[in-house]
Each structure stands twice: as structure tokens, then as C-alpha cells.
Short mmCIF file of C-alpha atoms in Angstrom, two decimals:
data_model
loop_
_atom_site.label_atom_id
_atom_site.label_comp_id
_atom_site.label_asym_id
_atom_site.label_seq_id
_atom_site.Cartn_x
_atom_site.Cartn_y
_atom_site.Cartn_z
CA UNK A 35 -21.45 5.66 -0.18
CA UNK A 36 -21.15 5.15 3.52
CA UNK A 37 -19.27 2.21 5.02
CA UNK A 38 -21.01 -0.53 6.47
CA UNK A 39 -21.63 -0.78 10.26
CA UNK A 40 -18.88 -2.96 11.64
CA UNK A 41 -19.37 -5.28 15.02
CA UNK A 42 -19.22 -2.61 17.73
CA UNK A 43 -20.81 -2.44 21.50
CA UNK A 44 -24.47 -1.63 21.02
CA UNK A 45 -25.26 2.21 23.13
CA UNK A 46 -27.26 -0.56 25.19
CA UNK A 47 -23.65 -2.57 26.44
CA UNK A 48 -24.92 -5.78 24.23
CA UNK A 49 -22.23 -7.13 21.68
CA UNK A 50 -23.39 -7.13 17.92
CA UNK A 51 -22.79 -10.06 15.84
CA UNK A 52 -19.72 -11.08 14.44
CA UNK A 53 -18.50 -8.96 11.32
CA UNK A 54 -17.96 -11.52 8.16
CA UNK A 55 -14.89 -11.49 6.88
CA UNK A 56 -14.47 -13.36 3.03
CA UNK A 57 -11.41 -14.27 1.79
CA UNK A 58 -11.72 -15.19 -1.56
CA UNK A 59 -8.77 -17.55 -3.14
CA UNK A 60 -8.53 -19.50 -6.30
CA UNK A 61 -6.07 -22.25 -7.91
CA UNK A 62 -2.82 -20.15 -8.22
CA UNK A 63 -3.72 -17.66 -5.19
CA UNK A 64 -0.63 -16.50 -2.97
CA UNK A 65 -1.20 -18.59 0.37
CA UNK A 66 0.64 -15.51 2.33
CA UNK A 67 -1.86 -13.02 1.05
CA UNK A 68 -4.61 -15.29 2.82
CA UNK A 69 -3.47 -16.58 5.73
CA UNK A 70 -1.92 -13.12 6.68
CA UNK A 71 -5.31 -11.49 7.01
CA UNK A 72 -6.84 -14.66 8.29
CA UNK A 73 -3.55 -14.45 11.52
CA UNK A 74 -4.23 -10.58 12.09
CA UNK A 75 -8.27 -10.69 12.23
CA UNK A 76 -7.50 -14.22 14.60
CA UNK A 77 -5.83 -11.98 16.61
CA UNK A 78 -8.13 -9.38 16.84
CA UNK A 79 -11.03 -12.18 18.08
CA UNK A 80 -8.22 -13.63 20.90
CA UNK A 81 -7.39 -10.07 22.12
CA UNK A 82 -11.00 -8.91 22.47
CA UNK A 83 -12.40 -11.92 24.23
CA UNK A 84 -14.90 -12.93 21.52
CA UNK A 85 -15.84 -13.89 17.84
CA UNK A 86 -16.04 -10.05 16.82
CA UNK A 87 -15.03 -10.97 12.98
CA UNK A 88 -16.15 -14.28 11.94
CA UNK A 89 -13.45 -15.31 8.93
CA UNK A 90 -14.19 -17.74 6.19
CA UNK A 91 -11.98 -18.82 3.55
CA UNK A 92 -14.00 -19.59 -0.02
CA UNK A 93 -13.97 -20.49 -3.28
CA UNK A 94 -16.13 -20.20 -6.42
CA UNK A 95 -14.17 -23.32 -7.10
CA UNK A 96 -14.50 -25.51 -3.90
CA UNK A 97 -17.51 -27.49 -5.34
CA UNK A 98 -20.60 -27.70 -2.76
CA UNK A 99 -19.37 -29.28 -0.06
CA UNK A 100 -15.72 -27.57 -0.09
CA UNK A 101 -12.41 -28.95 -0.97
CA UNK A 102 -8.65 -28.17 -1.07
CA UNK A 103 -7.76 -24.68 -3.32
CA UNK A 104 -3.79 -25.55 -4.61
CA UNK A 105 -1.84 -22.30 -4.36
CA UNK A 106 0.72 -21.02 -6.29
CA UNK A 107 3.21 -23.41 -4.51
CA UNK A 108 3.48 -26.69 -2.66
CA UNK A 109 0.65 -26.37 -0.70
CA UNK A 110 -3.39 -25.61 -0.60
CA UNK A 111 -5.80 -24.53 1.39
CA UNK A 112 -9.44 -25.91 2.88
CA UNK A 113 -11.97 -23.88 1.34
CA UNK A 114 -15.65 -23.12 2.17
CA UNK A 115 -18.05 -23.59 -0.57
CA UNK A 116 -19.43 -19.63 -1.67
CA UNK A 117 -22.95 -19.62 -2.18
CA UNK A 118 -22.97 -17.20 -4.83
CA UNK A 119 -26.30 -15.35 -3.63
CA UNK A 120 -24.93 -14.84 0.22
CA UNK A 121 -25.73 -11.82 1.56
CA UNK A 122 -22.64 -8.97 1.38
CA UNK A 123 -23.99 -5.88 2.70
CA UNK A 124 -22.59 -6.36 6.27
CA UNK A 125 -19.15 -8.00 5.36
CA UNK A 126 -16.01 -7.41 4.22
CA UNK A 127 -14.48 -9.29 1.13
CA UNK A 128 -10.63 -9.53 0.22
CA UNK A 129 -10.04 -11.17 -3.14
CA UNK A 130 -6.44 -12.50 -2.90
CA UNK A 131 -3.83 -12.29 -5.79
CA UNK A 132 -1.38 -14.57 -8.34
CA UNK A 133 2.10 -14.52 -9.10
CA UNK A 134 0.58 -15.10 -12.58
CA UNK A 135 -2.36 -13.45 -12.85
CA UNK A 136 -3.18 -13.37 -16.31
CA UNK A 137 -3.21 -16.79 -16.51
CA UNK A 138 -5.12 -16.74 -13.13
CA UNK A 139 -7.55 -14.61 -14.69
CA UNK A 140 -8.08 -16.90 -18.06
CA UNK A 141 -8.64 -19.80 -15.56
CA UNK A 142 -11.03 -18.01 -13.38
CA UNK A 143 -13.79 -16.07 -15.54
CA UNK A 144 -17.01 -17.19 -12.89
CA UNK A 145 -14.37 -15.18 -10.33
CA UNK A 146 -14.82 -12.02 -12.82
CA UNK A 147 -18.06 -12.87 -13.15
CA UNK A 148 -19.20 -13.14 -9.69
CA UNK A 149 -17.32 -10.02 -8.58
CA UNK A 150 -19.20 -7.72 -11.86
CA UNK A 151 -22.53 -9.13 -10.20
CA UNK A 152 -21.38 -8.95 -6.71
CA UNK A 153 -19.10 -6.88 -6.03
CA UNK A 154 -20.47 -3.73 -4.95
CA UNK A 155 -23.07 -5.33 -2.74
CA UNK A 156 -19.95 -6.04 -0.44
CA UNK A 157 -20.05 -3.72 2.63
CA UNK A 158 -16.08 -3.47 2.38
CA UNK A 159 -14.24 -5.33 -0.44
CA UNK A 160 -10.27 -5.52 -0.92
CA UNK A 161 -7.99 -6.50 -3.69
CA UNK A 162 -4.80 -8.23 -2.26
CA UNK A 163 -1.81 -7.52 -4.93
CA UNK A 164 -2.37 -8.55 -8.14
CA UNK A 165 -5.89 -8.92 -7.14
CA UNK A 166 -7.02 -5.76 -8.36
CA UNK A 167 -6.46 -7.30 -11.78
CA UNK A 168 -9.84 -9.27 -10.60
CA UNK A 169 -11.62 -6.23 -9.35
CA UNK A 170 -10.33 -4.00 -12.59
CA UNK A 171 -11.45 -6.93 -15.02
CA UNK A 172 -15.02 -6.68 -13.36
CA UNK A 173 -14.91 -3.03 -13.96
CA UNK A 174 -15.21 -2.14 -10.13
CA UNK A 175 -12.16 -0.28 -10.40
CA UNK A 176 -13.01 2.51 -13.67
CA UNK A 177 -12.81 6.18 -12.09
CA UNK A 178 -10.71 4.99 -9.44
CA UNK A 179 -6.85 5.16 -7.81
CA UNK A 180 -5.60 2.12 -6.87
CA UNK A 181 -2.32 0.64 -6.24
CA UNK A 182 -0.99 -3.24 -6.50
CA UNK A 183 2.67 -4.88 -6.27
CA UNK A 184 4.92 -2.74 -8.45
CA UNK A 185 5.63 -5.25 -10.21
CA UNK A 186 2.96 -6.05 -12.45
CA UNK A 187 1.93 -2.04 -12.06
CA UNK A 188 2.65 -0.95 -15.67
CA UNK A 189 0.83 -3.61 -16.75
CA UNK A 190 -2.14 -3.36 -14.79
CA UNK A 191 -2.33 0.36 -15.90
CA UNK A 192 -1.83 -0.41 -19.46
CA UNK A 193 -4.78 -2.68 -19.54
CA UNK A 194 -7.30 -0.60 -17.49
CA UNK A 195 -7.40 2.59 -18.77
CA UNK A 196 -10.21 3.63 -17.07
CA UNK A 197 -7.93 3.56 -13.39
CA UNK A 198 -5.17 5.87 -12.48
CA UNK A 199 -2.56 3.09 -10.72
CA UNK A 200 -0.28 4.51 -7.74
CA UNK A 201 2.56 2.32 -7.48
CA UNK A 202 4.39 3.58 -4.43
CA UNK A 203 1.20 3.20 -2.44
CA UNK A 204 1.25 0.56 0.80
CA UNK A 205 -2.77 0.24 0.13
CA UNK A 206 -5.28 2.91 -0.89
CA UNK A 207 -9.23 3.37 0.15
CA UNK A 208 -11.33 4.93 -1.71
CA UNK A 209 -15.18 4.97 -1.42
CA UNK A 210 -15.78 1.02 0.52
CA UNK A 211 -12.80 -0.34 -2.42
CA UNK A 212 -9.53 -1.08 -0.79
CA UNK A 213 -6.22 -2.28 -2.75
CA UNK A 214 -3.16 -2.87 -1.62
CA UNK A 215 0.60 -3.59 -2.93
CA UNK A 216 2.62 -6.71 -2.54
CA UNK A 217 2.12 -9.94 -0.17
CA UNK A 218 3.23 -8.64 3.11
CA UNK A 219 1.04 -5.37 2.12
CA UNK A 220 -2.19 -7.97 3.19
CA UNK A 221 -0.91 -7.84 6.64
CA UNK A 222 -0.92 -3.90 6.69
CA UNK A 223 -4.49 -3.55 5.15
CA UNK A 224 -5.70 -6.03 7.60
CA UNK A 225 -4.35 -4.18 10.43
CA UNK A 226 -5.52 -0.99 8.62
CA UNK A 227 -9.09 -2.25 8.96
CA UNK A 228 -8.66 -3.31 12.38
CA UNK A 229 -7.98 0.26 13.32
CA UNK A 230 -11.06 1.71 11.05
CA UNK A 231 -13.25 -0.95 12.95
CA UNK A 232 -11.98 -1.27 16.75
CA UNK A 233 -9.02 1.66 17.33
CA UNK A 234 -5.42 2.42 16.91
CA UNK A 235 -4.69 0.66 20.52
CA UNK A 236 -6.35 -2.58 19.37
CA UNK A 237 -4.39 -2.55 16.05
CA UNK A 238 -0.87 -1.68 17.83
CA UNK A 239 -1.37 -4.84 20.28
CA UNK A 240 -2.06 -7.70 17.24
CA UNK A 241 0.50 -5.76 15.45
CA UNK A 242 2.88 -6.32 18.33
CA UNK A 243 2.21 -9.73 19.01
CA UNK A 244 2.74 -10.64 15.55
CA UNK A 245 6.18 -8.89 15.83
CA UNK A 246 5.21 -6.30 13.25
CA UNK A 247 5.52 -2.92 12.73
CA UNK A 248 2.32 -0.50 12.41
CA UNK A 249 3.95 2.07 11.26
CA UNK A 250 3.19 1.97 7.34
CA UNK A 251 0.59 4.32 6.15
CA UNK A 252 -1.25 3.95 3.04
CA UNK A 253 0.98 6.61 1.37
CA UNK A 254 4.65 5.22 2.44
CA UNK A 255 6.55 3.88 -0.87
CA UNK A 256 6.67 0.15 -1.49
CA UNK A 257 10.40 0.23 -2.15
CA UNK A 258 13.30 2.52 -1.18
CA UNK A 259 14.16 4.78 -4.55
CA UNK A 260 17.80 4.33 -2.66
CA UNK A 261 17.75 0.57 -2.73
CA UNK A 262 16.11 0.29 -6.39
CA UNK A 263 18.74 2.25 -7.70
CA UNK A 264 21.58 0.00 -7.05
CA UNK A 265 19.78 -3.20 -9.26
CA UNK A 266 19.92 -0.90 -12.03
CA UNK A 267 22.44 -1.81 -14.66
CA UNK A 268 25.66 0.21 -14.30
CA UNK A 269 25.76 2.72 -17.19
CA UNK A 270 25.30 6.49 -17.56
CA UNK A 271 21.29 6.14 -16.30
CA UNK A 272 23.20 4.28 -13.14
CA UNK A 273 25.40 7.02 -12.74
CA UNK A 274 23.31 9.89 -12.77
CA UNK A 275 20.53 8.18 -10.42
CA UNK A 276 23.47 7.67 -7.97
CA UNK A 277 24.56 11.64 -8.51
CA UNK A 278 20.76 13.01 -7.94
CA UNK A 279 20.97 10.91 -4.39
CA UNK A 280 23.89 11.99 -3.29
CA UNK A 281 22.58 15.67 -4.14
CA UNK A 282 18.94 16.21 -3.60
CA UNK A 283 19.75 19.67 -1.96
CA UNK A 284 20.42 20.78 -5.74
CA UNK A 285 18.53 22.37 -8.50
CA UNK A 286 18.54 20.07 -11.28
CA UNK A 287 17.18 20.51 -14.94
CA UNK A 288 16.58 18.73 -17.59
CA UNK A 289 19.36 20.14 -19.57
CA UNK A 290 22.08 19.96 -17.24
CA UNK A 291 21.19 16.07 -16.53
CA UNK A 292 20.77 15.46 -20.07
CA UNK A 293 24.37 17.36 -20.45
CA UNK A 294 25.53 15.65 -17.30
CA UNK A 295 25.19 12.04 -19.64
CA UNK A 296 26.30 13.12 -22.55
CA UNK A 297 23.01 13.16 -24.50
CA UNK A 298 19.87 15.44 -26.06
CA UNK A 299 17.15 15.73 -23.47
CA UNK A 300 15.12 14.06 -25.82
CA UNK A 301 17.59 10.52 -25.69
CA UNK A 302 18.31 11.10 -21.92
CA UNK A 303 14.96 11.47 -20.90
CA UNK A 304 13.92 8.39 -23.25
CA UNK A 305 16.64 6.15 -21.90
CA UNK A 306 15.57 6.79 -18.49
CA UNK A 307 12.41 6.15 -18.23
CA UNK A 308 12.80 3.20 -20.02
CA UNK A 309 15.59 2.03 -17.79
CA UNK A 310 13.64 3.22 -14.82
CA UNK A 311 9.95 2.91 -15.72
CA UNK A 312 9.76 7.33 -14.77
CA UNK A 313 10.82 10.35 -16.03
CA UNK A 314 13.78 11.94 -14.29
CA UNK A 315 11.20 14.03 -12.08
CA UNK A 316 9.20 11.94 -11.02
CA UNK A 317 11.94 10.05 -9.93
CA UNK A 318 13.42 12.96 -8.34
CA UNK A 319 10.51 14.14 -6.63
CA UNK A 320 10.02 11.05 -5.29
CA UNK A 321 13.20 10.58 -3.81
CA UNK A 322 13.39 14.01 -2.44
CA UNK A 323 9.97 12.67 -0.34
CA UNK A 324 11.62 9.59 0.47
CA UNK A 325 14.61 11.60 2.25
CA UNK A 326 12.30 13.73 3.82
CA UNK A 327 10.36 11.27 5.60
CA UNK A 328 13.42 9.31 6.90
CA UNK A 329 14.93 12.68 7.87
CA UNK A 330 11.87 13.26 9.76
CA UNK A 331 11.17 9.62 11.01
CA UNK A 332 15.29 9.26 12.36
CA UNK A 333 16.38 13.03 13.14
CA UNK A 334 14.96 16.47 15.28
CA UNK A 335 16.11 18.39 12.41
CA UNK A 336 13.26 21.08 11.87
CA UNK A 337 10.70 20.80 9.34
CA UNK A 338 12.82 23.98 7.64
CA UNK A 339 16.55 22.08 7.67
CA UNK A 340 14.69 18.84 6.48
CA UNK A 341 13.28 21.16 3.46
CA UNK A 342 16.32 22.44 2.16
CA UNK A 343 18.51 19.60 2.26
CA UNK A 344 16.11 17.78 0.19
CA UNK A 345 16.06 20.28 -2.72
CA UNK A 346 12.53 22.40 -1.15
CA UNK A 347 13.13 25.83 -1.56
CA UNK A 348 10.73 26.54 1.45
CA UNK A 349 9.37 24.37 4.53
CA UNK A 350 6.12 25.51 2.86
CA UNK A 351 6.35 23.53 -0.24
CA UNK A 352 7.28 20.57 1.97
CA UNK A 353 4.35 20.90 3.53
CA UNK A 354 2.77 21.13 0.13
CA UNK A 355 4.18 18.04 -1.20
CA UNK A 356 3.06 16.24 1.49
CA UNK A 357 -0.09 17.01 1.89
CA UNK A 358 -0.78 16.13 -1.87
CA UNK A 359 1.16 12.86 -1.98
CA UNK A 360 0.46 11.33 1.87
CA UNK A 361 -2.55 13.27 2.65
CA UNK A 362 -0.84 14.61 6.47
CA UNK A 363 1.75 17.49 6.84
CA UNK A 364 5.29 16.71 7.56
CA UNK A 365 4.75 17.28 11.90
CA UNK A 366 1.84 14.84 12.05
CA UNK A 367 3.65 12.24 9.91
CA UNK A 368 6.91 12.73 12.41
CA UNK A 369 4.51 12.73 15.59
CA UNK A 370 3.10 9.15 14.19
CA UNK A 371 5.84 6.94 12.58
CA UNK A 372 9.40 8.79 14.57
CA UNK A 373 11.55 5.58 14.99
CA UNK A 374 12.86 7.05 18.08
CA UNK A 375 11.68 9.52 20.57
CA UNK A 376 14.83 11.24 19.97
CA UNK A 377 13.41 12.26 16.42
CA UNK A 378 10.55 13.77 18.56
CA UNK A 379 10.68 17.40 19.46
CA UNK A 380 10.78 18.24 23.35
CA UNK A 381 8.13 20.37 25.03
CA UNK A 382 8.52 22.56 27.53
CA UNK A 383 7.90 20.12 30.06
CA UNK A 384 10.41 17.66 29.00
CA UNK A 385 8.09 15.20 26.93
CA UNK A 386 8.11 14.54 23.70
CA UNK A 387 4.70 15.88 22.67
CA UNK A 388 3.61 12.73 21.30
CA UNK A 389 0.14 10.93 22.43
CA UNK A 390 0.64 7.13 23.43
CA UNK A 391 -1.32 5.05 21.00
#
């Protein structure tokens, strides 16, 4: 289905109207995952000069005048009343999430509801966090990969069968349904939208002024597989995650892991995916990708070294792996998120080879 025509200069010079832009919270939503898209399309309208996304925050619950929306803390927000029938075609809707959001779910069925009815009228709709519980619930999801915090991940897969759920992902797209990981994940889908409607340049300025890095893509992890590592307990499964860090330039199997702990393959492989929540290859694989990208974000090393000291026999199968997992080969992801130009390789003339934004 094609994406809906976004605000954009007309091929006669005149300005279109104003792109609507429905955030859609709830007693219990997370304030941050609404008032960070709410900042970044503000933004958008100051740096532009005009009202080119017009952003309302509403609520199947704000009665029919309006009225406060508590949060999931202290505080609440001002919400428009929804008229259930508006028209969606030409706007974009972002249903935020809950730190509990089965409860949130129980307390919110005319949410469900409206979104089963609704939903795909919308000309771009987005599930913040845990709010592709919502979107999943209303069966908008079935067929579909999709990606929320990693927290509640397992759980969200367990109840929808019907999804595949990518928990490393930053956000994912597919067809005019976005979804996104945790909290500060709203900021990059917003910004990710700005950039689909309006340019990279005009995304790289908000994302500047808000002192924020555009730099995530969809496919970058959620966590570091380094980091989660160390709030494991400390025990064998501790032990060998540590050793398969500190040596992703091996060949590992099963066996010799399993021998490695001190266990069948059967035990080890049970005991660490239920420490870990993955199998010892998927884990592996994952951090080998991991080490890749920061190899190829921080150093010049060529796309060759990088493949051999994480564990690739070839540069090929590099380029395999990350084509299938971030959708862009290992020189276009280094020519977009390098840290430093002196991770960028030199051209004959002295520049880095690398196109300003």
C-alpha cells in the first residue's frame, strides 16, 4: 500500500496543508514517549518557518471537551478530545506505550477497539514501545515484524503468534506500520519520519538542536551484547559469555562450549538460553555484528581485517550478514554512522569520500 502524501511544496511553489500528527495516550502512558515526538515534530515546524505538521495530543478517554490523561508517574497531560470518526487517511498516528501494559490494556479495551476499526485508515500509524501490544491486540500487527522495548519482547511474542518480534531493532517499517523499541526509541522514529517526509538535512538540524545523535538506524541493537553480559549472574553461563567476547575471531561449536562448562550440549544449551533469553548462536552471531559495526564505526581497518577478527571467514559473508540483518553492506553503514572521519577511508584527493548530510 503506498504511503500517504505528506505536506510538501506543491510543483506550483504553494505550501500544502499541515500534515496531522496524533498522538494517542491513555491513563498509564509513558509521558517521554509523547512529549518526545511532540519536541522533535515542534522542531521541525520552528526550523521550516511554518505549521508543516500540525500535532495533537488525544484521548479516547479525555471526555468531549478534553481533560488531563495521568501518566504512569507524577504528572499528566492536556488531552484533545478524539472524535472517533475523524478522518485518518492524510495523518500520521503514534499510539504511545505503558510500563504496565497488560494492565494498560485491561483498562483500555475502546483503545483496542478503536484501533481494530481504525487503524488501517491511518495514512502512517506507529506503536511507541510497549505500544505494539495495542496495535498486536487489534490484530494490525498478524503477518508482520515488529520490534518493542526488550523488555517485555518475549512476552509480546508469546502472546501474538501471528508476529515475528525483532528485539534488537531501534524501530522497524513495514508497509505504512511503524514500531519502535524503548522510550528514547520515540525520539529516533520521530526523527526517522522527519527524514522520510522533509530530508536527511532537515532531520540532522532538529536532531542537533536537541543535542541528539542521528546516527541510529532502524537495524542498530537496543543494547550492547558487551554491556548485557556483565548483569548476568556470575556462574559458568557468565563465564563462557565473557570467553566468546574476548574471542570472536574463533570457531566455536556447540560441543566444545558445552565441554568448555562442563556439561551435555543438551544442559548447556538449556541453561543458556534460559539465563540469556538465546541460544549460544544467536548470541554469538549477534555479537560478532555488534563488533563489526563498532570496528567499522571507530577504526579504517578494511572491510577484510574487520571480517576476520570477528569470527567471518570471508569479507563476503560480512557483507552477507549485513545485508540480511541491517538491510546496507558494511561500506555504506561506515560511510553513514563513522564516529570520526578518521574511521573514514581517504580518497585520492585527500577527502574522506563521505557526502555532507
Amino acid at each position: 500500500m503506498p504511503q500517504a502524501e505528506l505536506p510538501r511544496l506543491t510543483d506550483e511553489g504553494a505550501i500544502s496543508p499541515p500534515h496531522c500528527v496524533l498522538i494517542l495516550i491513555y491513563p498509564g502512558f509513558k509521558p517521554l514517549e509523547a512529549v518526545g515526538p511532540l519536541s522533535v515534530f515542534s522542531y521541525a515546524n520552528t526550523l521550516l518557518g511554518r505549521m508543516a505538521y500540525d500535532v495533537r495530543m488525544v484521548s479516547l478517554a479525555a471526555g468531549e471537551t478534553g481533560g488531563d490523561i495521568p501518566a504512569d508517574g507524577p504528572m499528566s497531560l492536556r488531552a484533545e478530545a478524539f472524535p472517533p470518526d475523524a478522518p485518518l487517511d492524510d495523518a500520521t498516528v503514534i499510539v504511545t506505550g505503558a510500563a504496565h501494559i497488560e494492565a494498560a490494556l485491561d483498562e483500555n479495551p475502546d483503545l483496542v477497539a478503536w484501533l481494530r476499526a481504525r487503524g488501517r485508515d491511518a495514512g502512517r500509524l506507529a506503536a511507541l514501545c510497549s505500544g505494539s501490544f495495542f496495535l498486536a491486540e487489534a490484530g494490525l500487527l498478524d503477518g508482520l515484524r515488529v520490534t518493542t522495548h526488550w523488555r517485555v519482547a518475549d512476552r509480546l511474542a508469546r502472546r501474538y503468534a501471528a508476529l515475528t518480534v525483532d528485539q534488537d531493532a531501534i524501530f522497524i517499517h513495514e508497509d505504512r506500520i511503524w514500531t519502535s523499541a524503548g522510550v528514547t526509541a520515540a525520539i529516533d522514529i520521530s526523527l526517522a519520519f522527519i527524514e522520510a517526509d522533509y530530508g536527511r538535512e532537515l532531520a540532522v538540524s532538529i536532531a542537533r538542536d536537541m543535542v541528539v545523535y542521528l546516527k541510529r538506524p532502524g537495524g542498530q541493537a537496543q543494547f550492547s551484547h558487551a554491556l548485557q553480559h556483565q548483569s548476568v549472574e556470575h556462574g559458568v553461563i557468565a563465564e563462557i559469555r565473557r570467553f566468546i567476547l574476548e574471542h570472536l575471531d574463533q570457531d566455536f561449536t556447540l560441543a566444545g562450549l558445552a565441554e568448555r562448562a562442563r556439561m551435555s550440549e543438551r544442559n548447556f544449551s538449556r541453561l543458556f538460553h534460559r539465563e540469556t533469553g538465546r541460544t549460544p548462536f544467536v548470541f554469538l552471531n549477534a555479537a560478532r555484528l555488534e563488533r563489526a559495526r563498532t570496528l567499522l564505526e571507530e577504526t579504517r581497518h578494511s572491510v577484510k581485517q574487520i571480517a576476520l577478527s570477528c569470527g567471518y571467514g570471508t569479507d563476503q559473508e560480512l557483507r552477507r550478514m549485513f545485508r540480511q540483518h541491517f538491510g546496507i553492506s558494511p561500506v555504506a553503514y561506515r560511510a553513514r554512522f563513522a564516529t570520526s572521519r578518521r574511521a573514514l577511508p581517504q580518497t585520492e584527493s585527500g577527502g574522506t569520500g563521505r557526502k555532507a548530510p
